[in-house]
PDB file of C-alpha atoms and ligand atoms in Angstrom:
ATOM      1  CA  UNK A 234      58.590 103.943  93.714  1.00 69.00           C
ATOM      2  CA  UNK A 235      59.726 101.785  90.621  1.00 92.00           C
ATOM      3  CA  UNK A 236      57.285 102.596  87.213  1.00 97.00           C
ATOM      4  CA  UNK A 237      56.255  99.959  85.127  1.00 98.00           C
ATOM      5  CA  UNK A 238      57.006 100.746  81.286  1.00 98.00           C
ATOM      6  CA  UNK A 239      56.189  99.133  78.376  1.00 98.00           C
ATOM      7  CA  UNK A 240      58.779  97.901  76.068  1.00 98.00           C
ATOM      8  CA  UNK A 241      57.965  95.571  72.919  1.00 97.00           C
ATOM      9  CA  UNK A 242      55.479  93.892  74.250  1.00 97.00           C
ATOM     10  CA  UNK A 243      55.987  93.719  77.800  1.00 98.00           C
ATOM     11  CA  UNK A 244      55.093  95.563  80.944  1.00 98.00           C
ATOM     12  CA  UNK A 245      58.048  95.563  83.196  1.00 98.00           C
ATOM     13  CA  UNK A 246      59.281  97.460  86.394  1.00 98.00           C
ATOM     14  CA  UNK A 247      61.650 100.220  85.017  1.00 98.00           C
ATOM     15  CA  UNK A 248      65.128  98.633  86.701  1.00 97.00           C
ATOM     16  CA  UNK A 249      64.111  95.602  84.337  1.00 97.00           C
ATOM     17  CA  UNK A 250      63.442  97.306  81.010  1.00 97.00           C
ATOM     18  CA  UNK A 251      66.222  96.708  78.089  1.00 97.00           C
ATOM     19  CA  UNK A 252      66.720  98.266  74.583  1.00 96.00           C
ATOM     20  CA  UNK A 253      69.412  96.944  72.609  1.00 96.00           C
ATOM     21  CA  UNK A 254      72.912  99.277  72.308  1.00 96.00           C
ATOM     22  CA  UNK A 255      72.465  99.041  68.685  1.00 97.00           C
ATOM     23  CA  UNK A 256      68.856 100.217  68.227  1.00 97.00           C
ATOM     24  CA  UNK A 257      68.625 102.864  65.722  1.00 98.00           C
ATOM     25  CA  UNK A 258      66.652 105.420  68.094  1.00 97.00           C
ATOM     26  CA  UNK A 259      69.935 105.084  70.467  1.00 97.00           C
ATOM     27  CA  UNK A 260      72.839 105.884  67.539  1.00 97.00           C
ATOM     28  CA  UNK A 261      71.060 108.053  65.359  1.00 97.00           C
ATOM     29  CA  UNK A 262      68.133 109.445  67.011  1.00 97.00           C
ATOM     30  CA  UNK A 263      66.417 107.027  64.478  1.00 98.00           C
ATOM     31  CA  UNK A 264      62.800 107.415  66.487  1.00 98.00           C
ATOM     32  CA  UNK A 265      60.085 109.495  66.889  1.00 98.00           C
ATOM     33  CA  UNK A 266      57.894 110.158  69.621  1.00 98.00           C
ATOM     34  CA  UNK A 267      54.820 111.204  71.129  1.00 98.00           C
ATOM     35  CA  UNK A 268      53.856 113.433  74.476  1.00 98.00           C
ATOM     36  CA  UNK A 269      50.111 112.582  75.555  1.00 98.00           C
ATOM     37  CA  UNK A 270      48.728 114.197  79.043  1.00 98.00           C
ATOM     38  CA  UNK A 271      46.554 112.884  81.399  1.00 98.00           C
ATOM     39  CA  UNK A 272      44.110 114.964  83.747  1.00 98.00           C
ATOM     40  CA  UNK A 273      41.903 113.074  86.311  1.00 97.00           C
ATOM     41  CA  UNK A 274      43.351 109.701  85.135  1.00 98.00           C
ATOM     42  CA  UNK A 275      42.102 110.719  81.255  1.00 98.00           C
ATOM     43  CA  UNK A 276      43.877 111.043  77.808  1.00 98.00           C
ATOM     44  CA  UNK A 277      43.879 114.570  76.600  1.00 98.00           C
ATOM     45  CA  UNK A 278      43.591 114.832  72.719  1.00 96.00           C
ATOM     46  CA  UNK A 279      44.813 110.980  72.080  1.00 97.00           C
ATOM     47  CA  UNK A 280      43.435 110.713  68.455  1.00 97.00           C
ATOM     48  CA  UNK A 281      45.377 113.759  67.263  1.00 97.00           C
ATOM     49  CA  UNK A 282      48.338 112.253  69.397  1.00 98.00           C
ATOM     50  CA  UNK A 283      47.935 109.120  67.609  1.00 98.00           C
ATOM     51  CA  UNK A 284      46.991 111.068  63.718  1.00 98.00           C
ATOM     52  CA  UNK A 285      50.749 112.669  64.131  1.00 98.00           C
ATOM     53  CA  UNK A 286      52.453 109.739  65.444  1.00 98.00           C
ATOM     54  CA  UNK A 287      51.183 107.624  62.086  1.00 98.00           C
ATOM     55  CA  UNK A 288      52.567 111.098  59.953  1.00 98.00           C
ATOM     56  CA  UNK A 289      56.010 111.188  61.335  1.00 98.00           C
ATOM     57  CA  UNK A 290      56.155 107.513  61.012  1.00 98.00           C
ATOM     58  CA  UNK A 291      55.372 107.797  57.155  1.00 97.00           C
ATOM     59  CA  UNK A 292      57.362 110.510  56.637  1.00 98.00           C
ATOM     60  CA  UNK A 293      60.137 108.219  57.606  1.00 98.00           C
ATOM     61  CA  UNK A 294      58.844 105.141  55.854  1.00 96.00           C
ATOM     62  CA  UNK A 295      58.713 103.368  59.626  1.00 97.00           C
ATOM     63  CA  UNK A 296      55.856 101.176  60.510  1.00 94.00           C
ATOM     64  CA  UNK A 297      53.530 101.362  63.294  1.00 95.00           C
ATOM     65  CA  UNK A 298      54.522  98.082  65.550  1.00 95.00           C
ATOM     66  CA  UNK A 299      51.066  97.779  67.361  1.00 97.00           C
ATOM     67  CA  UNK A 300      47.272  98.849  66.305  1.00 97.00           C
ATOM     68  CA  UNK A 301      45.522 102.148  67.419  1.00 97.00           C
ATOM     69  CA  UNK A 302      43.470  99.975  69.161  1.00 97.00           C
ATOM     70  CA  UNK A 303      46.805  98.404  71.221  1.00 98.00           C
ATOM     71  CA  UNK A 304      48.122 101.910  71.665  1.00 98.00           C
ATOM     72  CA  UNK A 305      45.010 102.849  73.041  1.00 98.00           C
ATOM     73  CA  UNK A 306      44.968 100.222  75.724  1.00 98.00           C
ATOM     74  CA  UNK A 307      48.883 100.233  76.892  1.00 98.00           C
ATOM     75  CA  UNK A 308      48.238 103.850  77.430  1.00 98.00           C
ATOM     76  CA  UNK A 309      45.321 103.381  79.612  1.00 98.00           C
ATOM     77  CA  UNK A 310      46.860 100.077  80.990  1.00 98.00           C
ATOM     78  CA  UNK A 311      50.073 102.419  81.894  1.00 98.00           C
ATOM     79  CA  UNK A 312      47.644 104.587  83.634  1.00 98.00           C
ATOM     80  CA  UNK A 313      46.418 102.360  86.201  1.00 98.00           C
ATOM     81  CA  UNK A 314      49.524 100.506  86.745  1.00 98.00           C
ATOM     82  CA  UNK A 315      51.431 103.379  87.539  1.00 98.00           C
ATOM     83  CA  UNK A 316      48.406 105.307  89.305  1.00 97.00           C
ATOM     84  CA  UNK A 317      48.445 108.266  87.156  1.00 98.00           C
ATOM     85  CA  UNK A 318      45.956 110.689  87.917  1.00 98.00           C
ATOM     86  CA  UNK A 319      47.598 113.804  86.336  1.00 98.00           C
ATOM     87  CA  UNK A 320      50.785 113.642  84.460  1.00 98.00           C
ATOM     88  CA  UNK A 321      52.483 112.512  80.964  1.00 98.00           C
ATOM     89  CA  UNK A 322      52.697 109.564  78.843  1.00 98.00           C
ATOM     90  CA  UNK A 323      55.821 109.403  76.608  1.00 98.00           C
ATOM     91  CA  UNK A 324      55.986 107.468  73.490  1.00 98.00           C
ATOM     92  CA  UNK A 325      58.615 106.625  71.587  1.00 98.00           C
ATOM     93  CA  UNK A 326      58.747 104.395  68.126  1.00 98.00           C
ATOM     94  CA  UNK A 327      62.366 103.514  66.744  1.00 98.00           C
ATOM     95  CA  UNK A 328      63.619 101.983  63.669  1.00 98.00           C
ATOM     96  CA  UNK A 329      64.727  99.239  65.890  1.00 97.00           C
ATOM     97  CA  UNK A 330      67.630  96.825  66.092  1.00 96.00           C
ATOM     98  CA  UNK A 331      69.463  95.816  62.495  1.00 95.00           C
ATOM     99  CA  UNK A 332      72.546  94.241  64.080  1.00 94.00           C
ATOM    100  CA  UNK A 333      74.974  96.036  62.713  1.00 94.00           C
ATOM    101  CA  UNK A 334      75.564  99.810  62.591  1.00 95.00           C
ATOM    102  CA  UNK A 335      74.547 101.161  59.528  1.00 96.00           C
ATOM    103  CA  UNK A 336      73.235 104.420  57.682  1.00 97.00           C
ATOM    104  CA  UNK A 337      71.079 102.656  55.271  1.00 97.00           C
ATOM    105  CA  UNK A 338      67.682 101.717  56.875  1.00 96.00           C
ATOM    106  CA  UNK A 339      67.045  98.353  57.646  1.00 96.00           C
ATOM    107  CA  UNK A 340      64.806  96.053  55.355  1.00 94.00           C
ATOM    108  CA  UNK A 341      61.334  96.197  57.371  1.00 92.00           C
ATOM    109  CA  UNK A 342      60.461  93.403  56.469  1.00 92.00           C
ATOM    110  CA  UNK A 343      63.354  91.669  59.075  1.00 95.00           C
ATOM    111  CA  UNK A 344      64.062  94.347  61.462  1.00 96.00           C
ATOM    112  CA  UNK A 345      60.760  95.364  63.527  1.00 95.00           C
ATOM    113  CA  UNK A 346      60.144  98.961  64.940  1.00 97.00           C
ATOM    114  CA  UNK A 347      60.916  98.993  68.625  1.00 97.00           C
ATOM    115  CA  UNK A 348      58.074 100.770  70.934  1.00 98.00           C
ATOM    116  CA  UNK A 349      58.615 102.108  74.581  1.00 98.00           C
ATOM    117  CA  UNK A 350      56.511 103.931  76.623  1.00 98.00           C
ATOM    118  CA  UNK A 351      56.334 105.369  80.226  1.00 98.00           C
ATOM    119  CA  UNK A 352      54.787 107.472  82.383  1.00 98.00           C
ATOM    120  CA  UNK A 353      55.567 110.545  84.561  1.00 98.00           C
ATOM    121  CA  UNK A 354      53.167 111.704  87.641  1.00 98.00           C
ATOM    122  CA  UNK A 355      52.748 115.299  87.630  1.00 97.00           C
ATOM    123  CA  UNK A 356      49.880 115.739  90.450  1.00 97.00           C
ATOM    124  CA  UNK A 357      48.092 119.211  89.821  1.00 95.00           C
ATOM    125  CA  UNK A 358      49.541 119.494  86.083  1.00 96.00           C
ATOM    126  CA  UNK A 359      46.669 121.849  85.404  1.00 96.00           C
ATOM    127  CA  UNK A 360      47.153 124.039  88.346  1.00 96.00           C
ATOM    128  CA  UNK A 361      50.555 125.193  87.530  1.00 93.00           C
ATOM    129  CA  UNK A 362      51.677 128.434  89.368  1.00 95.00           C
ATOM    130  CA  UNK A 363      53.252 129.769  86.644  1.00 95.00           C
ATOM    131  CA  UNK A 364      50.426 129.556  84.504  1.00 96.00           C
ATOM    132  CA  UNK A 365      49.693 132.803  87.149  1.00 95.00           C
ATOM    133  CA  UNK A 366      52.886 134.607  87.316  1.00 97.00           C
ATOM    134  CA  UNK A 367      53.267 133.494  83.213  1.00 98.00           C
ATOM    135  CA  UNK A 368      56.870 132.633  81.553  1.00 98.00           C
ATOM    136  CA  UNK A 369      59.367 134.808  80.779  1.00 98.00           C
ATOM    137  CA  UNK A 370      61.731 133.850  77.589  1.00 98.00           C
ATOM    138  CA  UNK A 371      64.787 134.684  75.736  1.00 98.00           C
ATOM    139  CA  UNK A 372      65.213 134.803  71.850  1.00 98.00           C
ATOM    140  CA  UNK A 373      67.793 131.902  70.567  1.00 98.00           C
ATOM    141  CA  UNK A 374      69.211 131.434  66.862  1.00 98.00           C
ATOM    142  CA  UNK A 375      66.791 128.740  65.311  1.00 98.00           C
ATOM    143  CA  UNK A 376      69.605 126.009  64.201  1.00 98.00           C
ATOM    144  CA  UNK A 377      67.147 123.112  64.038  1.00 98.00           C
ATOM    145  CA  UNK A 378      66.905 120.603  60.771  1.00 97.00           C
ATOM    146  CA  UNK A 379      64.342 121.362  57.912  1.00 97.00           C
ATOM    147  CA  UNK A 380      61.557 118.803  58.643  1.00 98.00           C
ATOM    148  CA  UNK A 381      60.718 119.990  62.612  1.00 98.00           C
ATOM    149  CA  UNK A 382      57.272 118.992  61.697  1.00 98.00           C
ATOM    150  CA  UNK A 383      58.507 115.422  61.888  1.00 98.00           C
ATOM    151  CA  UNK A 384      58.063 114.743  65.755  1.00 98.00           C
ATOM    152  CA  UNK A 385      61.898 112.630  66.017  1.00 98.00           C
ATOM    153  CA  UNK A 386      63.810 112.157  69.293  1.00 98.00           C
ATOM    154  CA  UNK A 387      66.358 114.752  67.963  1.00 97.00           C
ATOM    155  CA  UNK A 388      66.093 116.771  71.125  1.00 98.00           C
ATOM    156  CA  UNK A 389      69.636 117.898  71.882  1.00 98.00           C
ATOM    157  CA  UNK A 390      69.234 121.662  70.717  1.00 98.00           C
ATOM    158  CA  UNK A 391      65.866 122.374  72.214  1.00 98.00           C
ATOM    159  CA  UNK A 392      67.623 121.078  75.286  1.00 98.00           C
ATOM    160  CA  UNK A 393      70.829 123.160  74.940  1.00 98.00           C
ATOM    161  CA  UNK A 394      67.887 126.437  73.988  1.00 98.00           C
ATOM    162  CA  UNK A 395      66.471 125.199  77.785  1.00 98.00           C
ATOM    163  CA  UNK A 396      69.620 125.328  79.105  1.00 98.00           C
ATOM    164  CA  UNK A 397      70.426 128.612  77.449  1.00 98.00           C
ATOM    165  CA  UNK A 398      67.239 129.968  79.129  1.00 98.00           C
ATOM    166  CA  UNK A 399      68.277 128.333  82.449  1.00 98.00           C
ATOM    167  CA  UNK A 400      71.167 130.038  82.414  1.00 98.00           C
ATOM    168  CA  UNK A 401      69.609 133.578  81.715  1.00 98.00           C
ATOM    169  CA  UNK A 402      67.321 132.900  84.505  1.00 98.00           C
ATOM    170  CA  UNK A 403      64.437 132.670  82.442  1.00 98.00           C
ATOM    171  CA  UNK A 404      61.598 129.727  82.077  1.00 98.00           C
ATOM    172  CA  UNK A 405      62.347 129.076  78.068  1.00 98.00           C
ATOM    173  CA  UNK A 406      63.872 130.554  74.815  1.00 98.00           C
ATOM    174  CA  UNK A 407      62.044 131.120  71.380  1.00 98.00           C
ATOM    175  CA  UNK A 408      63.757 130.023  68.030  1.00 98.00           C
ATOM    176  CA  UNK A 409      64.516 132.667  65.618  1.00 98.00           C
ATOM    177  CA  UNK A 410      64.740 132.279  61.822  1.00 98.00           C
ATOM    178  CA  UNK A 411      65.769 135.516  59.385  1.00 97.00           C
ATOM    179  CA  UNK A 412      64.234 137.621  62.398  1.00 97.00           C
ATOM    180  CA  UNK A 413      60.771 135.595  62.537  1.00 98.00           C
ATOM    181  CA  UNK A 414      59.885 133.323  64.986  1.00 98.00           C
ATOM    182  CA  UNK A 415      59.242 129.511  64.129  1.00 98.00           C
ATOM    183  CA  UNK A 416      58.758 128.353  68.050  1.00 98.00           C
ATOM    184  CA  UNK A 417      59.876 127.296  71.598  1.00 98.00           C
ATOM    185  CA  UNK A 418      62.174 125.219  72.570  1.00 98.00           C
ATOM    186  CA  UNK A 419      59.417 122.242  73.051  1.00 98.00           C
ATOM    187  CA  UNK A 420      55.965 124.678  72.369  1.00 98.00           C
ATOM    188  CA  UNK A 421      53.977 126.514  69.617  1.00 98.00           C
ATOM    189  CA  UNK A 422      54.322 130.529  70.108  1.00 98.00           C
ATOM    190  CA  UNK A 423      51.860 133.123  69.811  1.00 98.00           C
ATOM    191  CA  UNK A 424      51.521 136.702  70.286  1.00 98.00           C
ATOM    192  CA  UNK A 425      48.514 138.944  70.986  1.00 98.00           C
ATOM    193  CA  UNK A 426      48.022 142.464  69.208  1.00 98.00           C
ATOM    194  CA  UNK A 427      45.051 144.194  68.899  1.00 97.00           C
ATOM    195  CA  UNK A 428      42.885 141.536  69.861  1.00 95.00           C
ATOM    196  CA  UNK A 429      44.298 139.304  67.323  1.00 98.00           C
ATOM    197  CA  UNK A 430      46.305 136.043  68.040  1.00 98.00           C
ATOM    198  CA  UNK A 431      48.997 135.653  65.894  1.00 98.00           C
ATOM    199  CA  UNK A 432      50.716 132.454  65.511  1.00 98.00           C
ATOM    200  CA  UNK A 433      53.284 130.887  62.766  1.00 98.00           C
ATOM    201  CA  UNK A 434      51.839 128.924  59.890  1.00 98.00           C
ATOM    202  CA  UNK A 435      52.118 124.771  59.759  1.00 98.00           C
ATOM    203  CA  UNK A 436      54.608 124.173  57.113  1.00 98.00           C
ATOM    204  CA  UNK A 437      58.262 122.159  57.440  1.00 98.00           C
ATOM    205  CA  UNK A 438      59.530 124.890  59.619  1.00 98.00           C
ATOM    206  CA  UNK A 439      57.386 123.628  63.102  1.00 98.00           C
ATOM    207  CA  UNK A 440      56.184 121.342  64.659  1.00 98.00           C
ATOM    208  CA  UNK A 441      52.267 120.535  64.313  1.00 98.00           C
ATOM    209  CA  UNK A 442      51.156 120.931  67.840  1.00 98.00           C
ATOM    210  CA  UNK A 443      48.041 118.748  69.087  1.00 98.00           C
ATOM    211  CA  UNK A 444      47.389 121.839  71.648  1.00 98.00           C
ATOM    212  CA  UNK A 445      47.818 124.234  68.782  1.00 98.00           C
ATOM    213  CA  UNK A 446      45.274 122.603  67.012  1.00 98.00           C
ATOM    214  CA  UNK A 447      42.665 123.009  69.841  1.00 97.00           C
ATOM    215  CA  UNK A 448      43.510 125.801  70.880  1.00 98.00           C
ATOM    216  CA  UNK A 449      43.094 127.666  67.638  1.00 98.00           C
ATOM    217  CA  UNK A 450      39.882 125.633  67.106  1.00 97.00           C
ATOM    218  CA  UNK A 451      38.475 127.172  70.806  1.00 97.00           C
ATOM    219  CA  UNK A 452      39.673 130.595  69.969  1.00 98.00           C
ATOM    220  CA  UNK A 453      37.533 130.774  66.422  1.00 98.00           C
ATOM    221  CA  UNK A 454      34.312 128.773  68.107  1.00 96.00           C
ATOM    222  CA  UNK A 455      34.774 131.842  70.520  1.00 95.00           C
ATOM    223  CA  UNK A 456      34.999 134.615  68.064  1.00 96.00           C
ATOM    224  CA  UNK A 457      38.593 135.248  68.617  1.00 97.00           C
ATOM    225  CA  UNK A 458      40.176 136.566  65.045  1.00 98.00           C
ATOM    226  CA  UNK A 459      43.436 134.038  64.213  1.00 98.00           C
ATOM    227  CA  UNK A 460      46.175 134.961  62.316  1.00 98.00           C
ATOM    228  CA  UNK A 461      48.242 132.295  61.149  1.00 98.00           C
ATOM    229  CA  UNK A 462      51.561 133.820  59.316  1.00 98.00           C
ATOM    230  CA  UNK A 463      54.806 134.617  60.765  1.00 98.00           C
ATOM    231  CA  UNK A 464      55.529 137.263  62.913  1.00 98.00           C
ATOM    232  CA  UNK A 465      58.822 139.143  63.832  1.00 98.00           C
ATOM    233  CA  UNK A 466      60.811 139.070  67.049  1.00 98.00           C
ATOM    234  CA  UNK A 467      60.111 142.935  67.026  1.00 97.00           C
ATOM    235  CA  UNK A 468      56.946 142.065  66.374  1.00 98.00           C
ATOM    236  CA  UNK A 469      56.610 140.261  69.223  1.00 98.00           C
ATOM    237  CA  UNK A 470      58.604 142.378  71.746  1.00 97.00           C
ATOM    238  CA  UNK A 471      55.731 145.204  70.849  1.00 97.00           C
ATOM    239  CA  UNK A 472      52.714 142.702  71.180  1.00 98.00           C
ATOM    240  CA  UNK A 473      50.270 143.298  73.949  1.00 97.00           C
ATOM    241  CA  UNK A 474      50.483 139.639  75.158  1.00 98.00           C
ATOM    242  CA  UNK A 475      51.944 136.471  74.333  1.00 98.00           C
ATOM    243  CA  UNK A 476      51.418 132.763  75.159  1.00 98.00           C
ATOM    244  CA  UNK A 477      52.980 129.131  74.148  1.00 98.00           C
ATOM    245  CA  UNK A 478      51.148 126.095  73.977  1.00 98.00           C
ATOM    246  CA  UNK A 479      52.299 121.982  74.393  1.00 98.00           C
ATOM    247  CA  UNK A 480      50.543 118.978  75.658  1.00 97.00           C
ATOM    248  CA  UNK A 481      52.600 119.877  78.908  1.00 96.00           C
ATOM    249  CA  UNK A 482      51.947 123.226  79.594  1.00 97.00           C
ATOM    250  CA  UNK A 483      48.645 123.646  78.037  1.00 98.00           C
ATOM    251  CA  UNK A 484      48.477 127.362  77.533  1.00 98.00           C
ATOM    252  CA  UNK A 485      50.974 129.266  79.527  1.00 98.00           C
ATOM    253  CA  UNK A 486      51.315 133.133  79.456  1.00 98.00           C
ATOM    254  CA  UNK A 487      54.506 134.618  78.043  1.00 98.00           C
ATOM    255  CA  UNK A 488      54.995 138.058  79.990  1.00 98.00           C
ATOM    256  CA  UNK A 489      58.692 139.260  78.871  1.00 98.00           C
ATOM    257  CA  UNK A 490      61.043 138.285  75.721  1.00 98.00           C
ATOM    258  CA  UNK A 491      64.382 139.106  75.795  1.00 98.00           C
ATOM    259  CA  UNK A 492      63.846 141.301  78.933  1.00 97.00           C
ATOM    260  CA  UNK A 493      61.244 143.631  77.426  1.00 96.00           C
ATOM    261  CA  UNK A 494      57.657 143.108  79.352  1.00 97.00           C
ATOM    262  CA  UNK A 495      54.599 142.665  77.680  1.00 97.00           C
ATOM    263  CA  UNK A 496      51.561 144.810  78.374  1.00 90.00           C
ATOM    264  CA  UNK A 497      51.686 145.321  82.140  1.00 92.00           C
ATOM    265  CA  UNK A 498      54.007 142.027  82.425  1.00 95.00           C
ATOM    266  CA  UNK A 499      51.181 139.902  83.643  1.00 97.00           C
ATOM    267  CA  UNK A 500      49.074 137.064  81.789  1.00 97.00           C
ATOM    268  CA  UNK A 501      46.897 138.628  79.459  1.00 96.00           C
ATOM    269  CA  UNK A 502      42.965 138.395  79.182  1.00 97.00           C
ATOM    270  CA  UNK A 503      43.444 136.126  75.870  1.00 97.00           C
ATOM    271  CA  UNK A 504      46.052 133.748  76.750  1.00 97.00           C
ATOM    272  CA  UNK A 505      44.109 133.261  80.418  1.00 97.00           C
ATOM    273  CA  UNK A 506      40.969 132.583  78.828  1.00 97.00           C
ATOM    274  CA  UNK A 507      41.829 130.226  76.170  1.00 98.00           C
ATOM    275  CA  UNK A 508      43.845 128.317  79.356  1.00 98.00           C
ATOM    276  CA  UNK A 509      40.150 128.230  80.800  1.00 97.00           C
ATOM    277  CA  UNK A 510      38.462 127.253  77.719  1.00 97.00           C
ATOM    278  CA  UNK A 511      41.760 124.383  76.590  1.00 98.00           C
ATOM    279  CA  UNK A 512      41.396 122.776  79.982  1.00 97.00           C
ATOM    280  CA  UNK A 513      37.606 122.885  80.172  1.00 97.00           C
ATOM    281  CA  UNK A 514      37.016 121.458  76.479  1.00 96.00           C
ATOM    282  CA  UNK A 515      39.820 118.930  76.620  1.00 95.00           C
ATOM    283  CA  UNK A 516      38.750 117.625  80.157  1.00 96.00           C
ATOM    284  CA  UNK A 517      35.540 117.216  78.983  1.00 96.00           C
ATOM    285  CA  UNK A 518      36.401 115.462  75.625  1.00 95.00           C
ATOM    286  CA  UNK A 519      38.971 113.092  77.576  1.00 96.00           C
ATOM    287  CA  UNK A 520      39.031 109.354  77.096  1.00 97.00           C
TER     288      UNK A 520
HETATM  289  N1  LIG B 837      56.985 122.827  69.040  1.00 89.10           N
HETATM  290  C1  LIG B 837      57.972 121.800  69.607  1.00 89.10           C
HETATM  291  C2  LIG B 837      58.903 121.947  68.780  1.00 89.10           C
HETATM  292  C3  LIG B 837      57.354 120.677  70.518  1.00 89.10           C
HETATM  293  O1  LIG B 837      58.239 120.121  70.884  1.00 89.10           O
HETATM  294  C4  LIG B 837      55.962 120.899  70.736  1.00 89.10           C
HETATM  295  C5  LIG B 837      55.974 119.386  72.162  1.00 89.10           C
HETATM  296  N2  LIG B 837      56.574 118.771  71.870  1.00 89.10           N
HETATM  297  C6  LIG B 837      55.057 121.205  70.628  1.00 89.10           C
HETATM  298  C7  LIG B 837      55.345 122.397  69.399  1.00 89.10           C
HETATM  299  C8  LIG B 837      53.913 121.510  71.104  1.00 89.10           C
HETATM  300  O2  LIG B 837      53.118 120.258  70.223  1.00 89.10           O
HETATM  301  P1  LIG B 837      52.300 119.447  71.523  1.00 89.10           P
HETATM  302  O3  LIG B 837      50.920 120.664  71.471  1.00 89.10           O
HETATM  303  O4  LIG B 837      51.409 118.491  70.244  1.00 89.10           O
HETATM  304  O5  LIG B 837      52.715 119.058  72.857  1.00 89.10           O
END
């Protein structure tokens, strides 16, 4: 069945949706995005995703073509029109179509940003069987640009990382720079040692995950100890357990790094508990 997508003010069947070949998102990856998960027809962490969208846009001197109220209304309309119970809503804002290809940014008073939203239905998204067995990951060098805090659509290297993981027969890759783990290809990375949850501190080196913020808040509320600092790949391989967080995977246990099993090689108690808390609290607060 064809989806209804949102393109620059219109709801259209996906076959009729059009974006110019001169759009800077297409030509230069001059675009930012957000992914919001839907459980039971409701949006998870929506205010967080909207806040990060504005931050990404402002770091790139890009305007937002719609108000926050319109943004929420568009998300909800797409959920209804596409009958989404569980799934994901992708949003992309591009610098738009200036006509000619040019490295210089167009005048924002003349060229309006473009906006596209589409849905992906994922029935049973929160009941992923992988959460019961955990992910296996490999490490790869982090050769991305220096502003990973901006959520741009430059996803070629993360995509290549996923392919390296696939080729190695595992689930994902952890990115490593100067011996320390930055994050996963499309998620934030954590280890657990002696009951302490350790995850990279916020900086330009990693994406400021919306799921990360919520999970760390819930962990602290549950009196768990959280250390926001860099950790080495060696430290990770010797950890008691590990996990990742993202809007699409929630909290996913990691049971193996570069072939080294963590603990018993099964999802650990901290990751398992945090997944339960995150899903419970986020469903409760979903809008
Ligand atoms: N890091 C990277 C590189 C990502 O692509 C993502 C997901 N888009 C995340 C972390 C997790 O962010 P969030 O929890 O907001 O999905």
